[in-house]
Short mmCIF file of C-alpha atoms in Angstrom, two decimals:
data_model
loop_
_atom_site.label_atom_id
_atom_site.label_comp_id
_atom_site.label_asym_id
_atom_site.label_seq_id
_atom_site.Cartn_x
_atom_site.Cartn_y
_atom_site.Cartn_z
CA PHE B 127 -0.17 0.39 0.08
CA PHE B 128 1.84 3.40 -1.06
CA SER B 129 0.67 7.04 -1.31
CA PHE B 130 1.17 8.96 -4.53
CA LEU B 131 2.38 12.76 -2.62
CA LEU B 132 1.52 15.99 -5.60
CA PRO B 133 2.43 19.21 -5.85
CA PRO B 134 -0.67 21.63 -4.92
CA SER B 135 -3.02 21.23 -7.47
CA PRO B 136 -4.96 23.78 -9.73
CA PRO B 137 -8.44 24.36 -9.84
CA PHE B 138 -9.11 21.86 -12.06
CA PRO B 139 -6.46 19.05 -11.08
CA LEU B 140 -7.04 17.35 -14.58
CA LEU B 141 -5.27 20.06 -15.67
CA SER B 142 -2.34 19.90 -14.25
CA GLY B 143 0.49 17.68 -15.94
CA ASN B 144 1.22 16.31 -12.56
CA CYS B 145 -1.64 15.04 -11.78
CA THR B 146 -2.79 13.52 -14.88
CA THR B 147 0.32 11.41 -15.10
CA ALA B 148 0.04 10.64 -11.51
CA ARG B 149 -3.31 9.72 -11.77
CA ARG B 150 -2.24 7.26 -14.96
CA LEU B 151 0.73 5.96 -12.77
CA GLN B 152 -1.77 5.27 -10.34
CA SER B 153 -4.01 3.21 -12.28
CA ILE B 154 -0.85 1.27 -13.55
CA ALA B 155 -0.05 0.32 -9.74
CA SER B 156 -3.56 -0.80 -9.10
CA SER B 157 -3.45 -3.03 -12.35
CA LEU B 158 -0.07 -4.71 -10.68
CA GLY B 159 -2.29 -5.22 -7.75
CA TRP B 160 -1.05 -2.37 -5.14
CA ARG B 161 -3.71 -0.08 -3.71
CA SER B 162 -2.78 4.08 -3.27
CA ILE B 163 -3.80 7.64 -2.75
CA CYS B 164 -2.70 10.37 -4.16
CA CYS B 165 -2.04 13.01 -1.80
CA ASP B 166 -1.71 16.95 -2.33
CA VAL B 167 1.08 18.42 -0.66
CA GLY B 168 -0.57 21.11 0.08
CA ASP B 169 -2.84 19.13 2.47
CA PHE B 170 0.52 18.49 4.99
CA GLU B 171 1.32 21.34 7.05
CA ASP B 172 4.72 19.42 7.90
CA SER B 173 6.60 16.44 7.70
CA SER B 174 4.71 15.48 11.44
CA ALA B 175 1.49 15.50 9.19
CA LEU B 176 2.65 13.32 6.27
CA ARG B 177 3.96 11.16 8.57
CA ALA B 178 0.74 10.92 10.80
CA PHE B 179 -1.29 10.10 7.59
CA VAL B 180 1.68 7.53 6.90
CA ASP B 181 1.04 5.73 9.98
CA GLU B 182 -2.86 6.25 10.02
CA HIS B 183 -3.33 4.60 6.68
CA ALA B 184 -0.45 2.16 7.38
CA ILE B 185 1.07 3.10 4.18
CA THR B 186 4.38 1.19 3.43
CA ALA B 187 6.61 3.55 0.65
CA VAL B 188 5.63 6.82 -0.81
CA LEU B 189 6.43 8.43 -4.76
CA GLY B 190 6.65 11.76 -4.31
CA VAL B 191 6.03 13.95 -7.63
CA HIS B 192 9.01 16.94 -7.26
CA ALA B 193 12.12 16.75 -5.74
CA TYR B 194 11.47 19.76 -3.38
CA ARG B 195 7.56 19.91 -2.96
CA ALA B 196 7.05 16.21 -1.94
CA GLY B 197 10.94 15.88 -1.21
CA LYS B 198 10.84 18.34 1.28
CA LEU B 199 8.13 16.46 3.14
CA LEU B 200 9.66 13.39 2.77
CA LEU B 201 13.47 13.67 4.41
CA GLU B 202 12.49 13.17 7.72
CA GLN B 203 9.98 9.87 7.19
CA ASP B 204 11.03 6.76 8.10
CA CYS B 205 8.96 4.77 4.67
CA PRO B 206 10.57 4.18 1.95
CA TYR B 207 10.07 6.54 -1.01
CA GLY B 208 10.85 7.23 -4.56
CA ILE B 209 11.30 10.35 -5.98
CA VAL B 210 9.46 11.69 -9.37
CA LEU B 211 11.64 14.68 -10.85
CA GLY B 212 9.87 17.11 -12.46
CA GLY B 213 10.60 19.72 -14.82
CA THR B 214 10.58 22.70 -12.71
CA ASP B 215 13.23 20.71 -9.95
CA VAL B 216 15.24 20.14 -12.98
CA ASN B 217 14.86 23.89 -14.72
CA VAL B 218 14.06 26.22 -11.62
CA MET B 219 14.30 25.23 -8.20
CA ALA B 220 18.05 23.60 -8.72
CA ASN B 221 19.07 27.51 -9.61
CA ASP B 222 17.71 28.09 -5.84
CA PRO B 223 20.32 28.23 -3.16
CA LEU B 224 18.27 27.57 -0.72
CA LYS B 225 16.16 24.74 -2.36
CA LEU B 226 18.91 23.18 -3.91
CA PRO B 227 20.25 21.53 -0.60
CA ILE B 228 17.09 19.83 0.45
CA MET B 229 15.94 18.93 -3.24
CA GLN B 230 20.45 17.20 -3.48
CA THR B 231 19.12 15.51 0.36
CA ALA B 232 15.90 14.48 -0.70
CA LEU B 233 17.42 12.86 -3.73
CA GLU B 234 20.25 10.66 -1.60
CA ARG B 235 17.28 9.33 0.78
CA ALA B 236 15.44 8.46 -1.80
CA LEU B 237 15.41 4.52 -3.03
CA CYS B 238 14.86 5.09 -6.19
CA ILE B 239 14.46 8.04 -8.42
CA VAL B 240 11.98 8.52 -11.96
CA SER B 241 13.16 10.42 -14.66
CA PHE B 242 11.22 11.30 -17.54
CA SER B 243 13.79 11.54 -20.04
CA HIS B 244 17.37 11.02 -20.33
CA ALA B 245 17.99 14.83 -20.52
CA MET B 246 16.33 15.57 -17.09
CA ARG B 247 18.27 12.57 -15.93
CA ASP B 248 22.03 13.58 -17.09
CA LYS B 249 20.92 17.43 -15.74
CA THR B 250 20.07 16.62 -12.37
CA ARG B 251 23.48 14.48 -11.88
CA ARG B 252 25.59 17.86 -12.38
CA TRP B 253 24.03 18.56 -8.65
CA ALA B 254 22.79 15.76 -6.91
CA THR B 255 24.58 12.72 -5.51
CA THR B 256 22.91 9.38 -5.04
CA GLN B 257 23.35 5.07 -5.01
CA ALA B 258 19.71 5.28 -6.21
CA PRO B 259 18.70 4.08 -9.36
CA THR B 260 17.40 5.83 -11.92
CA ILE B 261 14.71 4.84 -13.75
CA ILE B 262 13.59 6.71 -17.29
CA MET B 263 10.21 6.03 -17.57
CA PRO B 264 8.79 7.89 -21.39
CA GLN B 265 5.50 9.36 -20.72
CA ALA B 266 2.67 7.59 -21.88
CA ALA B 267 0.99 9.74 -24.79
CA ALA B 268 -2.67 9.38 -23.68
CA ALA B 269 -5.44 11.45 -24.03
CA PRO B 270 -9.32 10.76 -22.52
CA ALA B 271 -12.21 10.88 -24.77
CA PRO B 272 -12.74 14.91 -26.77
CA VAL B 273 -15.52 16.72 -24.77
CA PRO B 274 -16.59 19.39 -27.71
CA PHE B 275 -16.28 22.75 -26.07
CA THR B 276 -17.70 26.00 -26.97
CA LEU B 277 -15.74 28.86 -27.51
CA PRO B 278 -17.46 32.19 -25.65
CA ALA B 279 -20.28 33.69 -27.33
CA SER B 280 -17.80 36.87 -27.60
CA VAL B 281 -15.32 34.64 -30.11
CA LYS B 282 -16.67 34.21 -33.16
CA LEU B 283 -14.96 31.77 -35.49
CA THR B 284 -15.69 31.05 -39.06
CA ASP B 285 -14.28 27.65 -40.85
CA GLU B 286 -11.36 29.53 -42.04
CA ASP B 287 -10.05 30.06 -38.94
CA ARG B 288 -6.99 28.38 -37.60
CA VAL B 289 -6.87 28.11 -33.97
CA PHE B 290 -3.08 27.87 -32.49
CA LEU B 291 -4.11 26.39 -28.99
CA LEU B 292 -1.16 27.12 -25.94
CA PRO B 293 -2.22 25.06 -22.66
CA CYS B 294 -0.19 25.82 -19.72
CA GLY B 295 -0.57 27.32 -16.18
CA LEU B 296 -0.24 30.77 -15.60
CA ARG B 297 3.42 30.36 -14.14
CA ASP B 298 6.72 31.92 -15.12
CA VAL B 299 8.69 29.34 -16.33
CA LYS B 300 5.62 28.67 -19.13
CA ASP B 301 5.87 32.47 -20.54
CA PRO B 302 2.88 32.28 -21.59
CA SER B 303 2.98 35.94 -22.67
CA TYR B 304 5.94 34.92 -25.44
CA LEU B 305 3.90 34.88 -28.06
CA VAL B 306 1.22 37.21 -27.19
CA GLN B 307 2.58 40.85 -29.34
CA ALA B 308 4.16 38.80 -32.39
CA PHE B 309 0.96 36.65 -32.82
CA LYS B 310 -1.51 40.26 -32.21
CA ARG B 311 0.74 41.86 -35.57
CA TRP B 312 0.23 38.93 -37.28
CA HIS B 313 -3.44 38.60 -36.66
CA ARG B 314 -3.60 42.43 -37.96
CA LEU B 315 -2.66 41.17 -41.03
CA ASN B 316 -4.68 37.93 -41.26
CA PRO B 317 -7.47 37.68 -39.02
CA HIS B 318 -8.49 34.34 -39.70
CA VAL B 319 -4.94 33.31 -37.20
CA TRP B 320 -6.04 33.02 -33.02
CA LEU B 321 -4.10 32.19 -30.64
CA ILE B 322 -5.90 30.54 -27.23
CA ILE B 323 -4.23 30.40 -24.45
CA VAL B 324 -6.32 28.29 -21.44
CA GLY B 325 -4.68 27.07 -17.91
CA PRO B 326 -5.35 28.02 -14.68
CA SER B 327 -3.06 31.22 -12.83
CA LEU B 328 -0.54 29.44 -10.41
CA ASP B 329 1.51 32.63 -10.05
CA LYS B 330 -0.31 35.89 -9.65
CA CYS B 331 2.51 38.15 -11.57
CA CYS B 332 2.30 35.89 -14.54
CA TYR B 333 -1.37 36.62 -14.97
CA ASP B 334 -1.12 40.10 -14.28
CA SER B 335 1.49 40.27 -17.22
CA LEU B 336 -0.58 38.23 -19.36
CA ARG B 337 -3.61 40.37 -19.01
CA LEU B 338 -1.35 43.42 -19.58
CA ALA B 339 -0.18 41.67 -22.85
CA ILE B 340 -3.19 40.87 -24.51
CA THR B 341 -5.53 43.55 -23.29
CA GLY B 342 -3.05 46.33 -22.30
CA GLN B 343 -4.51 47.46 -19.04
CA GLU B 344 -3.91 46.92 -15.83
CA GLU B 345 -6.39 44.49 -13.73
CA LYS B 346 -8.15 46.78 -11.02
CA ILE B 347 -9.64 45.09 -8.00
CA GLU B 348 -12.32 46.94 -5.82
CA GLY B 349 -12.88 44.26 -3.34
CA GLY B 350 -13.73 40.13 -2.93
CA GLU B 351 -11.84 37.54 -4.24
CA ARG B 352 -9.45 37.86 -7.46
CA LYS B 353 -11.22 35.41 -10.23
CA GLU B 354 -9.26 34.61 -13.71
CA GLN B 355 -11.36 36.26 -16.36
CA LEU B 356 -11.55 35.84 -20.05
CA LEU B 357 -9.30 38.21 -21.72
CA GLU B 358 -9.15 38.93 -25.68
CA GLN B 359 -7.92 41.13 -27.92
CA ASP B 360 -6.53 41.49 -31.29
CA GLY B 361 -6.65 37.57 -31.67
CA VAL B 362 -5.20 36.61 -28.74
CA LEU B 363 -7.44 34.70 -26.06
CA TYR B 364 -7.05 33.45 -22.73
CA LEU B 365 -9.66 31.28 -21.18
CA PRO B 366 -9.49 29.90 -17.19
CA PRO B 367 -9.00 26.39 -16.94
CA LEU B 368 -11.07 23.29 -18.60
CA PRO B 369 -11.26 19.65 -16.85
CA HIS B 370 -9.08 17.94 -18.90
CA PRO B 371 -11.97 16.40 -21.85
CA GLU B 372 -13.10 19.77 -22.80
CA LEU B 373 -9.39 20.93 -23.07
CA ILE B 374 -8.92 17.77 -25.57
CA GLY B 375 -12.00 19.07 -27.58
CA LEU B 376 -10.69 21.97 -27.94
CA MET B 377 -7.02 20.55 -29.35
CA HIS B 378 -9.18 18.29 -31.54
CA ALA B 379 -10.68 21.88 -33.44
CA SER B 380 -7.59 23.35 -33.19
CA PHE B 381 -4.91 23.74 -36.32
CA ALA B 382 -1.58 22.97 -33.68
CA VAL B 383 -0.96 23.24 -30.45
CA VAL B 384 1.99 25.30 -28.69
CA ASN B 385 4.67 25.21 -26.12
CA SER B 386 6.37 28.66 -25.76
CA SER B 387 7.73 27.24 -22.05
CA LYS B 388 11.08 28.92 -21.26
CA ALA B 389 12.11 24.98 -20.30
CA GLU B 390 10.49 21.77 -20.16
CA GLY B 391 10.66 18.48 -18.42
CA MET B 392 8.46 16.04 -20.68
CA CYS B 393 5.62 18.08 -22.27
CA GLY B 394 1.92 16.24 -21.99
CA SER B 395 -0.04 18.53 -24.04
CA LEU B 396 2.32 18.22 -27.09
CA LEU B 397 2.61 14.17 -26.40
CA GLU B 398 -1.60 14.47 -26.51
CA ALA B 399 -1.43 16.68 -29.58
CA MET B 400 1.24 14.24 -31.26
CA LEU B 401 -1.28 11.02 -30.44
CA ILE B 402 -4.18 12.74 -32.03
CA GLY B 403 -2.57 13.99 -34.79
CA ARG B 404 -2.51 17.78 -34.13
CA LEU B 405 0.71 20.00 -35.58
CA VAL B 406 3.25 20.82 -32.40
CA LEU B 407 4.87 23.99 -32.15
CA ALA B 408 7.31 24.06 -30.04
CA ARG B 409 9.78 26.37 -28.38
CA ALA B 410 13.43 25.33 -29.19
CA VAL B 411 14.47 24.38 -24.84
CA PRO B 412 15.43 21.36 -22.98
CA GLY B 413 12.77 18.88 -22.36
CA ASN B 414 10.83 20.05 -26.21
CA LEU B 415 14.20 19.65 -27.89
CA GLU B 416 13.77 15.72 -26.75
CA LEU B 417 10.51 15.45 -27.98
CA VAL B 418 10.28 17.44 -31.19
CA ARG B 419 12.75 17.16 -34.34
CA HIS B 420 12.14 20.03 -35.94
CA ARG B 421 10.36 19.41 -39.46
CA LEU B 422 10.30 16.01 -38.93
CA THR B 423 7.81 15.50 -35.79
CA GLY B 424 6.78 19.26 -35.40
CA PHE B 425 7.90 22.75 -35.73
CA LEU B 426 10.93 24.61 -32.94
CA PHE B 427 11.17 28.10 -32.58
CA SER B 428 13.44 30.26 -31.40
CA SER B 429 11.49 33.68 -31.50
CA PRO B 430 8.62 34.73 -31.58
CA ASP B 431 9.23 36.12 -35.08
CA GLU B 432 10.50 32.78 -36.38
CA PHE B 433 7.38 31.04 -34.26
CA VAL B 434 4.85 33.17 -36.82
CA ARG B 435 7.02 32.44 -39.64
CA LEU B 436 6.77 28.43 -39.07
CA ALA B 437 3.22 29.05 -37.78
CA LYS B 438 2.49 30.71 -41.98
CA GLU B 439 4.89 28.00 -43.79
CA ALA B 440 2.62 25.35 -41.71
CA LEU B 441 -1.16 27.29 -43.20
CA GLU B 442 0.49 27.17 -46.65
CA ASP B 443 2.00 23.26 -47.08
CA GLU B 444 -0.83 20.69 -46.02
CA GLU B 445 1.16 18.11 -47.49
CA LYS B 446 3.97 19.15 -45.59
CA VAL B 447 1.45 19.49 -42.49
CA HIS B 448 -0.13 15.59 -43.01
CA SER B 449 3.75 14.02 -43.43
CA ILE B 450 4.89 15.68 -40.03
CA VAL B 451 1.80 14.62 -38.02
CA THR B 452 2.05 11.24 -39.57
CA SER B 453 5.41 11.25 -38.78
CA ALA B 454 4.89 12.36 -34.92
CA ARG B 455 1.82 9.99 -34.07
CA ARG B 456 3.94 7.01 -35.27
CA TYR B 457 7.35 8.37 -32.98
CA VAL B 458 5.35 8.74 -29.96
CA GLU B 459 3.48 5.41 -30.05
CA ALA B 460 6.72 3.77 -30.35
CA HIS B 461 8.58 5.79 -27.93
CA HIS B 462 5.90 6.72 -25.36
CA SER B 463 3.53 3.76 -24.90
CA GLN B 464 1.71 2.60 -22.02
CA ARG B 465 3.43 -0.23 -22.27
CA GLU B 466 7.12 1.05 -22.13
CA GLU B 467 5.39 3.37 -19.12
CA ARG B 468 3.90 0.33 -17.09
CA ARG B 469 7.48 -1.66 -17.36
CA ALA B 470 8.79 1.67 -15.67
CA MET B 471 6.42 1.70 -13.21
CA LYS B 472 6.64 -2.02 -12.28
CA THR B 473 10.63 -1.65 -11.86
CA THR B 474 10.03 1.78 -9.21
CA LEU B 475 7.60 -0.45 -7.44
CA ASN B 476 9.75 -3.73 -7.38
CA ILE B 477 12.38 -1.71 -5.57
CA LEU B 478 10.08 0.40 -3.01
CA LYS B 479 8.68 -3.40 -2.30
CA LYS B 480 11.96 -4.93 -1.40
CA THR B 481 12.38 -2.59 1.53
CA CYS B 482 8.48 -2.74 2.79
#
């Protein structure tokens, strides 16, 4: 009997990559004969609260998602645990001198470490010293059945319009404002192209920056709780978070799926898009570079202007897009299969089981 320990969840948990992955791994664990509980790190005030929970439920092992967020609670636990590395660990937290030692200690004491890619593992080895085995677990490409999503009445798209969808939680590393100005300029020249950004506000400053980039106005709060609002101007639209099936429905209705992150671990929305046959355009950063092969399984861009140039090229070459999305689907089916994810999860659980 073990527990998944997750970072704090957004308002719609299924929109969170961490939660989507954990639920999928929980399903695998169940099929292998394990009982498990998914927990949010926000549910525990400190290590003592987690220890009491572990004792109360007779949990024999814990698999924590994120070396910092879960790791800081696991340091003082007596039960065996493993750590699933997050992109935030490798690309953001590792640069924080206060958080780095916590992650180093958490990994040193872990029985096993799970990494979604070789690149993430190699980057972690630059700052973490541990004898624990690292299991490479390519995230499985899986998407729920789509539920049709109807855009707000204020947004009237025609059959000629093409949507570029950017699903992401609003926080600095995801850089949701990166393409906004370049896309607005493009939309003024071609009113049939739209950029739709969907996701929860995980960082107030990031949401405020996106609001300013889209509308040119700062938010005025006269009282009460601050809420995410639909934002729209010049072909750029921000939507508050959607349940996962509706997000997949919107993905099906889009021309392409976009990732503009400053850094990535393994982007679930790109995997989902490649699986269902949607073109992907991704910023050329670690993580994305391992997943997307330029002009073979998607497009990689290094600036907003290059994104627009590649997007225009894609719109004008239907045959090329068909070739790319066909290759992308074959790639994820071969290298991000549920069979491989299950194999890696079984290995992880067997390591934890040996000490139970």
